[in-house]
Amino acid sequence: MISLWGRPRCVLSRLFTVLLLTTSNDLFTAAYDLDPGSPDSVRSVSRSIAEDLMSLYHGHEPGQTPGLLPDPPYYWWEAGALMGAMIDYWYYTGDGQWNDRVIQGLMHQVGDYEDYMPKNQTLTEGNDDQGFWALAVMSAAEQRFPDPPQGKPHYLALAQAVFNTQAARWDTQHCNGGLRWQIFTWNKGFDYKNSISQGCFFALAARLALYTGNSSYAEWAERTWDWTVAVKFIDSTYRVFDGAHTTTNCTNIIPYQWSYNAGVFINGASAMYNLTGSQLWRDRLDSLVAAADVFFVGPNRDIMQEVACETVKLCDIDQQSFKAYLSRWLAATTKWAPHLADRIMPKLRASSIAAASTCVGGDNGRMCGLQWTERGKWDGIQGIGPQMMAMQVTLANIVASRPDPVTTRSGGTSRGDPSAGSEDIGRIQPEGMRFAAITTRDRVGAAILTAVIVTALVVVLIWLFMDETSEKPLNQRFFEFRRHITSLKGLAAVFALRRAASEADEKGKGPELPSSGAPSQQDAPVRAPPRSASGVVTHLPVIETTAQGTIHQVPSRLINYQYPSVAQGEASGSGSRSTSNDDPANPPLSAVVERRSKRLSKRSPGT
C-alpha cells in the first residue's frame, strides 16, 4: 500500500519541480515591484539595492584602504560620489547601518592638509575629482549627517578647504578664466578646461553661500557661471557641453552632453535661486531643467538615458554612473525650487520604475543594469555605477517627505573654517617626500657605506678583467670594454622610449588633441560626429588593426573625436607618425632606436 501511494507522490513531486525550473526565469528573477507612491516600498527596494552596492565596497576590510574602490576599474572620484550617495541613503531612509564606513572613508581621504588632496591620488586627481568629495561633505553638513569622531575635521571645514584651494587655481592666463581639468601640471589633461570642474566649483560655491550666508561664495558662483556661459560651455539654449583645450583658447568646444554636467549646474543654480530669490536665477534654473529633457526618452520622454553613449553601447565605467548624479541633483532641486517639482518628479518616478525593472542580473539575480529603456531586462552591465544610479533615482520618490537642507541659520551644526586649506593653496606640483634632518651620525654612516660600495665595485671590475682565457693584456681589455660602452649611442634613447611607452592618460579618458592646435598635412578627413535620435552627439568607435584582424574598442569619455579647427591625432595617442621614406628596408636596431628617440623628443608634453 505504501509503495502504491508512494510512486504517484514521487511523480507529482518531480513534475512540480520541473514546472518550477521551467518557470524559474519568471518567478525567481522578477524585478523589484517598486511602488513609487509607497514610502515603505521605496525604502525596501532602496535598502536591497544599497546592500548590493555596498557589497562592492571593501575599504573597511582589513588590508584595504578606507574610502577607496577597487582600482582598476574605479577612479578616486567615484569613491567620493559613492560616499555622497550613501549620505543621501541615510537622509532619505534613516537607515544608518553603513554610516560608520562612510565616515571612515570621508575622514581617511582628506589628505595631510584636510582638503581632499591625498598623496595616494597624485597621479589621478583633478579639480572635478576633488569637487565630488567636497560636494559629498557639503551634503553631510546640509543633511546633518552624524558628526565625525572627536579631533577630525568637520564637514563644512572640509568643503571650505576644497573651495579655497580651487579658487586659488582660477586661471585667467588661458581662456580668460576657469579651472583646468587637472591639478598638477604634468598630468595629462592639464591643458583642458571642462564643464564638470567648473560645475562642481560653481555648485560648491553656491551651496556654501546658501549655508553660511557669506557673500564672497556667491560672488564666486556668479563669476563661474558668467565665465562658463561666456566661453560657450553652456550655450544659448542651456545645453551643457563637455569643455575645450587651452591650446585653442577654449574655442574647440567638445560637443558631448553628459547628464552629470547638466545636473551639477542645475544643483548650483537651484542653490543660487533659493539664496537670492531672483527672477534671473529662476529663469536660468528653469532653462537648465528644460534643456535636461534631452536625457529623457521613451513614448512619454520620461525614462532617463545617457544619450551620448547608451545609444551606441559605449558607456565606460565613469559614464555608467552619471545618471546617479542627475537623479540626485534633480531631486534636491525640488527642495530649493519647489515650483519645479511638478516638472521633475513625474520623470524621476517613471525612471525609477524602469530602473528597478532591470535589477534582475548578476549571480544573485537582482543586480541592476545600465539601460533603463530595456524594461524588465538586464543588459549584462553591473557594478558601482548601475547600483548607485538605481538607488538614487529610487530614493528620489520620497524627497518631499524629507526635511529641508539646513543652513547655519536653520539648524546647521557643522563647524567651519574660512581659512581651511590655506597650506595647500597654489600647489600645482605634487608634494615631495618629507625627510628628517640629516645628522652627523647619518653622514658618517653614509661615508662608510659609500666606501664599502666603491671598494666592492673595484674588486668586481678587477675580477671581471682577470680573464684567464684571453691573451690580451689587462689595460687593453679595459680600453676595449670602455669603447664598447661608449659606442652604445642608443642606450639613452632606449630608456626614453621605455619611459614614453609607459606614459598614459592617468584617467584613461582624456581628449586627444595636439598642443599646438595646428592641422597636420597627414590628418585623415574629419568626420561629422554621429548623433542619437535626440540629436545629441554620440561616441565614435575606436578601430585598432592587429595581426589577427580589426578590433573595435570601446572609447573612453572624450577620446578620439577630432574637430575641423584642430588636428586629428592618432587613435592610439602614441606619438606623431614618421614621414621618412628613405630608411633602409632592414635598418640596424641602433638606428631604429635613435630615430624613434628623435621622434619622441618632438612630441609635445600633452600628447
Coordinates of C-alpha atoms in Angstrom, one line a residue:
M1 CA 0.0 0.0 0.0
I2 CA 2.8 2.3 0.8
S3 CA 4.6 1.6 -2.5
L4 CA 1.4 2.1 -4.4
W5 CA 0.8 5.5 -2.9
G6 CA 4.5 6.5 -2.8
R7 CA 5.1 6.3 -6.6
P8 CA 2.3 8.8 -7.5
R9 CA 3.5 11.2 -4.8
C10 CA 7.1 11.0 -6.1
V11 CA 6.0 11.6 -9.7
L12 CA 3.9 14.6 -8.7
S13 CA 6.8 16.0 -6.7
R14 CA 9.1 15.6 -9.7
L15 CA 6.6 17.2 -12.1
F16 CA 6.2 20.1 -9.7
T17 CA 10.0 20.5 -9.6
V18 CA 10.3 20.5 -13.4
L19 CA 7.4 23.1 -13.6
L20 CA 9.3 25.4 -11.2
L21 CA 12.5 25.0 -13.1
T22 CA 11.0 25.8 -16.4
T23 CA 9.3 28.9 -15.0
S24 CA 12.2 30.0 -12.7
N25 CA 13.2 32.8 -15.0
D26 CA 9.9 34.4 -14.5
L27 CA 9.3 33.5 -10.8
F28 CA 12.8 33.9 -9.3
T29 CA 14.4 36.7 -11.4
A30 CA 11.4 39.1 -11.2
A31 CA 12.5 42.7 -10.8
Y32 CA 11.7 44.7 -7.7
D33 CA 8.0 45.5 -7.6
L34 CA 8.6 49.2 -6.9
D35 CA 5.6 51.3 -5.9
P36 CA 6.9 54.9 -6.1
G37 CA 3.9 56.2 -4.2
S38 CA 4.6 54.0 -1.2
P39 CA 7.4 55.1 1.2
D40 CA 7.7 51.6 2.6
S41 CA 8.1 50.2 -0.9
V42 CA 10.7 52.8 -1.8
R43 CA 12.7 52.2 1.4
S44 CA 12.6 48.4 1.0
V45 CA 13.8 48.5 -2.6
S46 CA 16.4 51.1 -1.9
R47 CA 17.7 49.0 1.0
S48 CA 18.1 46.0 -1.2
I49 CA 19.9 47.9 -3.9
A50 CA 22.1 49.6 -1.3
E51 CA 23.1 46.2 0.1
D52 CA 24.3 45.1 -3.3
L53 CA 26.0 48.4 -3.8
M54 CA 27.9 48.3 -0.6
S55 CA 28.9 44.6 -1.2
L56 CA 31.2 46.0 -3.9
Y57 CA 33.0 48.4 -1.4
H58 CA 35.8 46.8 0.7
G59 CA 37.6 49.8 2.1
H60 CA 36.6 48.9 5.7
E61 CA 38.1 45.4 5.5
P62 CA 41.5 44.5 6.9
G63 CA 44.3 45.3 4.5
Q64 CA 42.1 47.6 2.4
T65 CA 42.2 51.4 2.2
P66 CA 39.1 53.2 3.6
G67 CA 37.4 55.4 1.1
L68 CA 38.8 53.7 -2.0
L69 CA 37.0 51.5 -4.5
P70 CA 38.8 48.6 -6.4
D71 CA 41.3 50.3 -8.7
P72 CA 41.1 49.3 -11.5
P73 CA 38.4 49.8 -12.7
Y74 CA 37.2 52.7 -10.5
Y75 CA 38.9 56.0 -10.1
W76 CA 39.1 58.0 -6.8
W77 CA 36.3 60.5 -7.8
E78 CA 33.7 57.7 -7.9
A79 CA 34.5 56.7 -4.4
G80 CA 33.7 60.3 -3.3
A81 CA 30.5 60.0 -5.3
L82 CA 29.6 56.8 -3.5
M83 CA 30.1 58.5 -0.2
G84 CA 27.7 61.2 -1.3
A85 CA 25.2 58.5 -2.4
M86 CA 25.3 56.8 1.0
I87 CA 24.9 60.1 2.8
D88 CA 21.7 60.5 0.7
Y89 CA 20.6 57.0 1.5
W90 CA 20.7 57.8 5.3
Y91 CA 19.0 61.1 4.7
Y92 CA 16.1 59.5 2.8
T93 CA 15.7 56.3 4.8
G94 CA 17.0 56.9 8.2
D95 CA 19.0 53.6 7.9
G96 CA 22.4 54.2 9.4
Q97 CA 23.9 50.7 9.1
W98 CA 26.6 52.0 6.7
N99 CA 27.3 55.4 8.4
D100 CA 30.5 54.2 10.1
R101 CA 32.0 53.1 6.8
V102 CA 31.1 56.3 5.1
I103 CA 32.5 58.5 7.9
Q104 CA 35.7 56.4 8.0
G105 CA 36.1 56.8 4.2
L106 CA 35.4 60.5 4.3
M107 CA 38.0 61.1 7.0
H108 CA 40.7 58.8 5.7
Q109 CA 40.9 60.5 2.3
V110 CA 41.2 64.1 3.5
G111 CA 44.9 64.3 2.9
D112 CA 47.7 65.9 5.0
Y113 CA 46.1 69.4 4.8
E114 CA 42.5 68.2 5.2
D115 CA 41.4 69.4 1.7
Y116 CA 40.9 66.2 -0.2
M117 CA 44.3 66.2 -1.9
P118 CA 45.8 62.9 -0.5
K119 CA 49.2 61.9 -1.7
N120 CA 47.9 58.5 -2.9
Q121 CA 45.9 60.2 -5.6
T122 CA 48.6 62.5 -7.0
L123 CA 48.6 60.6 -10.4
T124 CA 44.8 60.8 -10.9
E125 CA 43.3 63.7 -9.0
G126 CA 41.7 66.5 -11.0
N127 CA 39.6 69.5 -9.9
D128 CA 36.5 67.6 -10.7
D129 CA 37.6 64.6 -8.6
Q130 CA 38.3 66.9 -5.6
G131 CA 35.0 68.6 -6.2
F132 CA 33.0 65.4 -5.9
W133 CA 34.4 64.7 -2.4
A134 CA 33.6 68.3 -1.5
L135 CA 30.0 68.0 -2.6
A136 CA 29.7 64.8 -0.6
V137 CA 30.8 66.5 2.7
M138 CA 28.6 69.6 1.8
S139 CA 25.6 67.2 1.7
A140 CA 26.7 65.8 5.0
A141 CA 26.6 69.3 6.5
E142 CA 23.3 70.3 4.9
Q143 CA 21.6 67.0 5.8
R144 CA 23.0 66.9 9.4
F145 CA 24.8 63.6 8.8
P146 CA 26.3 62.2 12.1
D147 CA 29.4 64.2 13.0
P148 CA 32.9 62.7 12.5
P149 CA 34.9 61.5 15.6
Q150 CA 36.4 63.9 18.0
G151 CA 39.5 65.5 16.6
K152 CA 38.6 65.0 13.0
P153 CA 37.7 68.0 10.7
H154 CA 34.1 68.9 10.3
Y155 CA 32.2 68.6 7.0
L156 CA 31.8 72.3 6.5
A157 CA 35.5 73.0 7.1
L158 CA 36.4 70.3 4.5
A159 CA 34.1 71.8 1.9
Q160 CA 35.6 75.3 2.6
A161 CA 39.1 73.9 2.2
V162 CA 38.4 72.5 -1.2
F163 CA 36.8 75.8 -2.2
N164 CA 39.8 77.8 -1.1
T165 CA 42.3 75.6 -3.0
Q166 CA 40.2 75.7 -6.2
A167 CA 39.6 79.4 -6.1
A168 CA 43.3 79.9 -6.0
R169 CA 43.6 77.8 -9.2
W170 CA 41.3 80.0 -11.2
D171 CA 43.3 80.5 -14.3
T172 CA 42.9 83.9 -16.1
Q173 CA 46.1 83.4 -18.3
H174 CA 44.3 80.9 -20.5
C175 CA 40.8 81.4 -21.9
N176 CA 40.4 84.4 -19.5
G177 CA 39.4 82.2 -16.5
G178 CA 38.1 78.8 -15.5
L179 CA 39.6 75.8 -13.8
R180 CA 41.7 73.3 -15.6
W181 CA 40.7 69.7 -15.6
Q182 CA 43.9 68.5 -13.8
I183 CA 45.5 70.0 -10.7
F184 CA 49.1 69.0 -11.3
T185 CA 51.0 70.3 -14.3
W186 CA 52.4 67.1 -15.6
N187 CA 49.1 65.2 -15.6
K188 CA 47.6 64.6 -19.0
G189 CA 44.6 66.8 -19.4
F190 CA 46.2 69.8 -17.7
D191 CA 45.6 71.7 -21.0
Y192 CA 41.8 71.0 -20.8
K193 CA 39.1 73.0 -19.1
N194 CA 35.9 71.0 -18.7
S195 CA 32.4 71.7 -17.6
I196 CA 32.4 69.3 -14.7
S197 CA 35.3 71.0 -13.0
Q198 CA 33.5 74.4 -13.4
G199 CA 30.2 72.8 -12.4
C200 CA 31.5 71.3 -9.2
F201 CA 33.2 74.5 -8.2
F202 CA 30.0 76.5 -9.1
A203 CA 27.7 74.2 -7.1
L204 CA 30.1 74.2 -4.1
A205 CA 30.4 78.0 -4.0
A206 CA 26.6 78.4 -4.4
R207 CA 25.8 75.9 -1.6
L208 CA 28.5 77.4 0.7
A209 CA 26.9 80.8 0.1
L210 CA 23.5 79.4 1.0
Y211 CA 24.7 77.5 4.1
T212 CA 27.0 80.2 5.5
G213 CA 25.4 83.4 4.2
N214 CA 28.9 84.6 3.1
S215 CA 28.5 86.8 0.0
S216 CA 32.0 86.0 -1.2
Y217 CA 31.0 82.5 -2.1
A218 CA 28.0 83.8 -4.0
E219 CA 30.3 86.2 -5.9
W220 CA 32.5 83.2 -7.0
A221 CA 29.4 81.3 -8.1
E222 CA 28.4 84.3 -10.2
R223 CA 31.9 84.5 -11.7
T224 CA 32.0 80.9 -12.5
W225 CA 28.6 80.9 -14.2
D226 CA 29.4 84.0 -16.2
W227 CA 32.7 82.5 -17.5
T228 CA 31.1 79.2 -18.4
V229 CA 28.4 81.0 -20.4
A230 CA 30.9 83.4 -22.0
V231 CA 33.2 80.6 -23.2
K232 CA 30.0 78.8 -24.5
F233 CA 30.3 75.6 -22.4
I234 CA 26.7 76.5 -21.7
D235 CA 25.1 77.7 -25.0
S236 CA 22.1 80.0 -25.6
T237 CA 19.7 77.1 -25.3
Y238 CA 21.3 76.0 -21.9
R239 CA 22.8 72.8 -23.3
V240 CA 26.0 72.0 -21.3
F241 CA 28.9 70.8 -23.4
D242 CA 32.0 69.0 -22.1
G243 CA 34.8 71.5 -22.4
A244 CA 37.7 72.8 -24.6
H245 CA 41.5 73.0 -24.7
T246 CA 43.6 75.9 -23.6
T247 CA 45.8 75.4 -26.7
T248 CA 43.0 76.8 -28.8
N249 CA 41.9 79.4 -26.3
C250 CA 38.9 77.2 -25.4
T251 CA 37.4 77.6 -28.9
N252 CA 37.3 73.9 -29.9
I253 CA 34.3 73.0 -27.8
I254 CA 33.9 69.3 -27.3
P255 CA 30.2 68.8 -28.1
Y256 CA 29.3 65.8 -25.9
Q257 CA 26.4 66.4 -23.5
W258 CA 26.6 64.3 -20.3
S259 CA 23.9 64.1 -17.7
Y260 CA 26.1 64.9 -14.8
N261 CA 27.3 68.1 -16.4
A262 CA 23.7 69.3 -16.7
G263 CA 22.9 68.0 -13.2
V264 CA 25.7 69.8 -11.4
F265 CA 24.8 73.2 -12.9
I266 CA 21.1 72.6 -12.0
N267 CA 22.3 71.9 -8.5
G268 CA 24.3 75.1 -8.2
A269 CA 21.6 77.2 -9.9
S270 CA 18.9 75.9 -7.6
A271 CA 21.0 76.9 -4.6
M272 CA 21.6 80.4 -6.0
Y273 CA 17.8 80.8 -6.7
N274 CA 17.0 79.7 -3.1
L275 CA 19.6 82.1 -1.8
T276 CA 18.6 85.2 -3.9
G277 CA 15.0 84.6 -4.9
S278 CA 15.8 86.5 -8.0
Q279 CA 13.9 86.1 -11.3
L280 CA 17.3 85.9 -13.1
W281 CA 18.3 82.8 -11.3
R282 CA 14.8 81.3 -11.6
D283 CA 15.0 81.8 -15.4
R284 CA 18.4 80.2 -15.6
L285 CA 17.4 77.3 -13.4
D286 CA 14.2 76.6 -15.3
S287 CA 16.0 76.8 -18.6
L288 CA 18.7 74.3 -17.4
V289 CA 16.0 71.9 -16.3
A290 CA 14.1 72.2 -19.6
A291 CA 17.4 71.6 -21.5
A292 CA 17.9 68.4 -19.5
D293 CA 14.9 66.9 -21.1
V294 CA 17.3 65.7 -23.7
F295 CA 18.3 62.9 -21.2
F296 CA 14.7 61.5 -21.1
V297 CA 13.5 59.3 -23.8
G298 CA 10.6 56.8 -24.5
P299 CA 7.0 57.4 -25.5
N300 CA 6.4 59.9 -22.7
R301 CA 10.0 61.2 -22.7
D302 CA 10.3 60.2 -19.0
I303 CA 13.0 57.5 -19.0
M304 CA 16.5 58.7 -18.2
Q305 CA 19.2 57.8 -20.6
E306 CA 22.9 58.7 -21.1
V307 CA 22.2 59.5 -24.7
A308 CA 25.8 60.2 -25.7
C309 CA 26.9 56.6 -25.1
E310 CA 24.0 54.3 -24.2
T311 CA 22.5 54.6 -27.7
V312 CA 25.8 53.2 -29.2
K313 CA 26.5 50.9 -26.2
L314 CA 29.8 52.6 -25.5
C315 CA 29.5 53.8 -21.9
D316 CA 32.7 53.4 -19.9
I317 CA 33.0 52.8 -16.2
D318 CA 32.7 56.5 -15.3
Q319 CA 29.7 57.1 -17.6
Q320 CA 27.9 54.1 -16.2
S321 CA 27.3 56.2 -13.0
F322 CA 26.4 59.6 -14.5
K323 CA 22.6 59.2 -14.2
A324 CA 23.0 58.8 -10.5
Y325 CA 24.1 62.5 -10.2
L326 CA 21.4 63.9 -12.4
S327 CA 18.8 61.9 -10.3
R328 CA 20.4 63.2 -7.1
W329 CA 20.5 66.8 -8.1
L330 CA 17.1 66.9 -9.8
A331 CA 15.6 65.6 -6.6
A332 CA 17.5 68.1 -4.5
T333 CA 16.3 70.9 -6.7
T334 CA 12.7 70.2 -5.7
K335 CA 13.7 71.3 -2.2
W336 CA 15.3 74.6 -3.1
A337 CA 13.0 75.3 -6.0
P338 CA 9.6 73.7 -5.2
H339 CA 7.9 75.2 -8.2
L340 CA 9.8 72.7 -10.4
A341 CA 8.6 69.6 -8.5
D342 CA 5.6 69.0 -10.9
R343 CA 8.0 69.1 -13.8
I344 CA 10.8 66.9 -12.3
M345 CA 9.0 64.3 -10.2
P346 CA 7.0 62.5 -12.9
K347 CA 10.2 61.9 -14.9
L348 CA 12.0 60.6 -11.8
R349 CA 9.1 58.3 -10.8
A350 CA 8.9 56.8 -14.3
S351 CA 12.6 56.4 -14.4
S352 CA 12.8 54.7 -11.0
I353 CA 10.2 52.1 -12.1
A354 CA 12.2 51.5 -15.3
A355 CA 15.5 51.3 -13.3
A356 CA 14.1 48.8 -10.7
S357 CA 12.8 46.6 -13.5
T358 CA 16.3 46.0 -14.8
C359 CA 17.5 44.7 -11.4
V360 CA 17.4 41.0 -12.4
G361 CA 21.0 40.3 -13.2
G362 CA 24.2 39.0 -11.6
D363 CA 24.8 35.9 -9.5
N364 CA 22.1 37.0 -7.0
G365 CA 19.5 37.7 -9.7
R366 CA 18.9 41.3 -8.5
M367 CA 21.9 43.4 -9.8
C368 CA 20.7 46.5 -11.7
G369 CA 21.5 47.3 -15.3
L370 CA 22.6 50.4 -17.1
Q371 CA 19.9 50.7 -19.8
W372 CA 16.6 51.6 -18.1
T373 CA 14.9 51.7 -21.5
E374 CA 15.2 47.9 -21.6
R375 CA 12.2 47.3 -19.4
G376 CA 12.4 44.1 -17.3
K377 CA 15.8 43.2 -18.9
W378 CA 19.3 43.2 -17.6
D379 CA 21.9 44.3 -20.1
G380 CA 24.8 42.4 -18.6
I381 CA 26.4 45.5 -17.1
Q382 CA 26.8 45.6 -13.3
G383 CA 28.9 47.5 -10.8
I384 CA 29.1 50.5 -8.6
G385 CA 27.6 52.8 -11.2
P386 CA 24.4 50.9 -12.1
Q387 CA 23.7 50.2 -8.5
M388 CA 24.2 53.8 -7.4
M389 CA 22.1 55.1 -10.3
A390 CA 19.2 52.8 -9.4
M391 CA 19.4 53.6 -5.7
Q392 CA 19.5 57.4 -6.3
V393 CA 16.5 57.5 -8.6
T394 CA 14.5 55.2 -6.4
L395 CA 15.2 57.4 -3.3
A396 CA 14.0 60.5 -5.2
N397 CA 10.4 59.3 -4.8
I398 CA 10.3 60.2 -1.2
V399 CA 12.2 63.5 -1.3
A400 CA 9.1 65.5 -0.5
S401 CA 8.8 63.8 2.9
R402 CA 12.3 64.6 4.0
P403 CA 13.3 67.7 5.9
D404 CA 14.7 70.6 4.0
P405 CA 18.5 71.0 3.9
V406 CA 19.8 73.1 6.8
T407 CA 21.9 76.2 6.9
T408 CA 23.7 77.9 9.8
R409 CA 20.5 80.0 10.3
S410 CA 18.2 77.0 10.3
G411 CA 19.8 74.3 12.5
G412 CA 23.1 73.6 10.8
T413 CA 25.7 72.5 13.3
S414 CA 28.8 71.6 11.2
R415 CA 31.7 73.8 12.2
G416 CA 33.6 75.7 9.5
D417 CA 37.0 77.2 9.0
P418 CA 37.0 80.0 6.3
S419 CA 40.9 79.7 6.1
A420 CA 40.9 75.9 5.7
G421 CA 43.2 74.5 3.0
S422 CA 45.5 77.5 3.1
E423 CA 48.6 75.4 3.4
D424 CA 47.8 73.8 0.1
I425 CA 46.8 76.9 -1.8
G426 CA 48.7 77.4 -5.1
R427 CA 50.3 74.0 -5.2
I428 CA 50.2 72.6 -8.8
Q429 CA 53.1 70.2 -8.3
P430 CA 52.9 67.0 -6.3
E431 CA 54.3 67.5 -2.8
G432 CA 57.7 65.9 -2.4
M433 CA 58.5 63.4 0.3
R434 CA 59.3 64.6 3.7
F435 CA 62.7 63.7 5.2
A436 CA 64.1 64.1 8.7
A437 CA 67.1 66.4 9.2
I438 CA 70.5 64.9 8.3
T439 CA 72.6 64.4 11.4
T440 CA 76.4 63.8 11.9
R441 CA 75.7 60.1 12.5
D442 CA 73.9 60.0 9.1
R443 CA 76.8 61.5 7.3
V444 CA 79.3 59.1 8.9
G445 CA 77.2 56.1 8.1
A446 CA 76.8 57.3 4.5
A447 CA 80.5 57.7 4.1
I448 CA 81.2 54.2 5.4
L449 CA 78.6 52.7 3.1
T450 CA 79.9 54.6 0.1
A451 CA 83.4 53.4 0.8
V452 CA 82.2 49.8 1.0
I453 CA 80.2 50.0 -2.2
V454 CA 83.1 51.6 -4.1
T455 CA 85.6 49.0 -2.9
A456 CA 83.2 46.2 -3.9
L457 CA 82.8 47.7 -7.4
V458 CA 86.6 47.9 -7.9
V459 CA 87.0 44.3 -6.8
V460 CA 84.3 43.1 -9.1
L461 CA 85.8 45.0 -12.1
I462 CA 89.3 43.7 -11.5
W463 CA 87.8 40.2 -11.2
L464 CA 85.9 40.6 -14.5
F465 CA 89.1 41.8 -16.3
M466 CA 91.1 38.8 -15.0
D467 CA 90.1 36.6 -17.9
E468 CA 92.5 33.6 -17.9
T469 CA 91.4 32.6 -21.4
S470 CA 92.4 35.9 -23.0
E471 CA 95.9 36.6 -24.2
K472 CA 95.4 40.4 -24.3
P473 CA 97.0 42.5 -21.5
L474 CA 94.7 43.9 -18.8
N475 CA 94.9 47.5 -19.9
Q476 CA 93.9 46.6 -23.5
R477 CA 90.9 44.7 -22.2
F478 CA 89.9 47.7 -20.1
F479 CA 90.0 50.1 -23.0
E480 CA 88.1 47.7 -25.3
F481 CA 85.4 47.5 -22.6
R482 CA 85.2 51.3 -22.3
R483 CA 84.9 51.6 -26.1
H484 CA 82.0 49.2 -26.3
I485 CA 80.1 51.0 -23.5
T486 CA 80.6 54.5 -25.1
S487 CA 79.6 53.2 -28.5
L488 CA 76.1 52.4 -27.4
K489 CA 74.6 55.7 -28.5
G490 CA 71.1 54.4 -28.4
L491 CA 71.2 53.5 -24.7
A492 CA 69.7 56.7 -23.6
A493 CA 67.1 56.5 -26.4
V494 CA 66.1 53.0 -25.2
F495 CA 65.4 54.4 -21.8
A496 CA 63.5 57.3 -23.3
L497 CA 61.4 55.0 -25.4
R498 CA 60.5 52.8 -22.5
R499 CA 59.5 55.8 -20.4
A500 CA 57.4 57.3 -23.2
A501 CA 55.7 54.0 -23.9
S502 CA 54.6 53.8 -20.3
E503 CA 53.0 57.3 -20.4
A504 CA 49.2 57.1 -20.4
D505 CA 46.3 59.3 -19.6
E506 CA 46.0 58.8 -15.9
K507 CA 42.3 58.6 -16.1
G508 CA 42.1 56.8 -19.4
K509 CA 39.6 59.3 -20.7
G510 CA 41.4 62.4 -21.8
P511 CA 40.6 64.2 -25.1
E512 CA 43.5 63.6 -27.5
L513 CA 44.5 66.9 -29.2
P514 CA 47.9 68.2 -30.2
S515 CA 49.1 71.1 -28.0
S516 CA 49.7 73.4 -31.0
G517 CA 46.2 73.0 -32.3
A518 CA 47.6 73.3 -35.8
P519 CA 46.4 70.9 -38.5
S520 CA 48.8 68.3 -40.0
Q521 CA 49.1 67.5 -43.7
Q522 CA 48.7 63.9 -42.8
D523 CA 45.5 64.2 -40.9
A524 CA 42.7 62.0 -42.0
P525 CA 39.5 63.6 -43.3
V526 CA 37.4 64.8 -40.3
R527 CA 34.1 63.1 -40.0
A528 CA 31.0 64.7 -38.6
P529 CA 30.1 63.2 -35.2
P530 CA 27.3 60.7 -35.1
R531 CA 24.1 61.7 -33.3
S532 CA 21.5 59.9 -31.3
A533 CA 17.8 60.1 -32.2
S534 CA 17.5 63.0 -29.8
G535 CA 20.3 64.9 -31.7
V536 CA 23.0 64.5 -29.0
V537 CA 26.5 63.8 -30.2
T538 CA 27.5 60.2 -29.6
H539 CA 30.8 58.4 -29.5
L540 CA 32.9 57.4 -32.5
P541 CA 34.2 53.8 -32.1
V542 CA 38.0 53.4 -32.0
I543 CA 39.3 50.9 -34.6
E544 CA 42.5 49.1 -34.0
T545 CA 44.1 46.9 -36.6
T546 CA 46.1 44.0 -35.4
A547 CA 47.8 40.9 -36.9
Q548 CA 44.6 39.0 -36.1
G549 CA 42.3 41.4 -37.8
T550 CA 40.3 44.6 -36.9
I551 CA 39.2 45.1 -33.3
H552 CA 36.5 47.7 -32.4
Q553 CA 37.4 49.0 -29.0
V554 CA 35.2 50.9 -26.6
P555 CA 36.4 54.5 -26.5
S556 CA 36.6 56.3 -23.2
R557 CA 34.9 59.5 -22.2
L558 CA 36.2 62.1 -24.7
I559 CA 38.8 60.2 -26.7
N560 CA 39.4 60.3 -30.4
Y561 CA 36.8 62.6 -31.8
Q562 CA 38.5 65.5 -33.6
Y563 CA 37.2 68.8 -34.9
P564 CA 37.8 70.8 -38.0
S565 CA 39.7 73.5 -36.1
V566 CA 42.3 71.1 -34.7
A567 CA 44.5 68.3 -35.9
Q568 CA 43.2 64.8 -35.8
G569 CA 45.5 62.8 -33.5
E570 CA 46.3 59.2 -33.9
A571 CA 43.7 57.0 -32.3
S572 CA 46.3 55.3 -30.2
G573 CA 47.8 58.5 -28.9
S574 CA 51.2 57.0 -29.1
G575 CA 53.0 59.9 -30.8
S576 CA 53.4 61.5 -34.2
R577 CA 53.7 59.5 -37.4
S578 CA 57.0 59.1 -39.1
T579 CA 57.3 60.9 -42.5
S580 CA 60.7 59.5 -43.5
N581 CA 60.7 57.3 -46.6
D582 CA 64.5 56.9 -47.1
D583 CA 65.2 54.4 -44.4
P584 CA 66.8 51.1 -45.5
A585 CA 64.5 48.1 -45.6
N586 CA 66.2 46.5 -42.6
P587 CA 67.9 49.2 -40.6
P588 CA 70.1 48.2 -37.6
L589 CA 68.5 48.2 -34.2
S590 CA 70.6 51.2 -33.0
A591 CA 69.4 53.3 -36.0
V592 CA 65.7 52.4 -35.3
V593 CA 66.1 53.3 -31.6
E594 CA 67.9 56.6 -32.4
R595 CA 65.3 57.5 -35.0
R596 CA 62.5 56.7 -32.5
S597 CA 64.2 58.8 -29.9
K598 CA 64.3 61.8 -32.2
R599 CA 60.6 61.4 -32.9
L600 CA 59.8 61.2 -29.2
S601 CA 61.7 64.3 -28.5
K602 CA 59.4 66.3 -30.9
R603 CA 56.3 65.3 -29.0
S604 CA 54.5 68.0 -27.0
P605 CA 54.0 67.2 -23.3
G606 CA 50.3 66.9 -23.6
T607 CA 50.1 64.4 -26.4

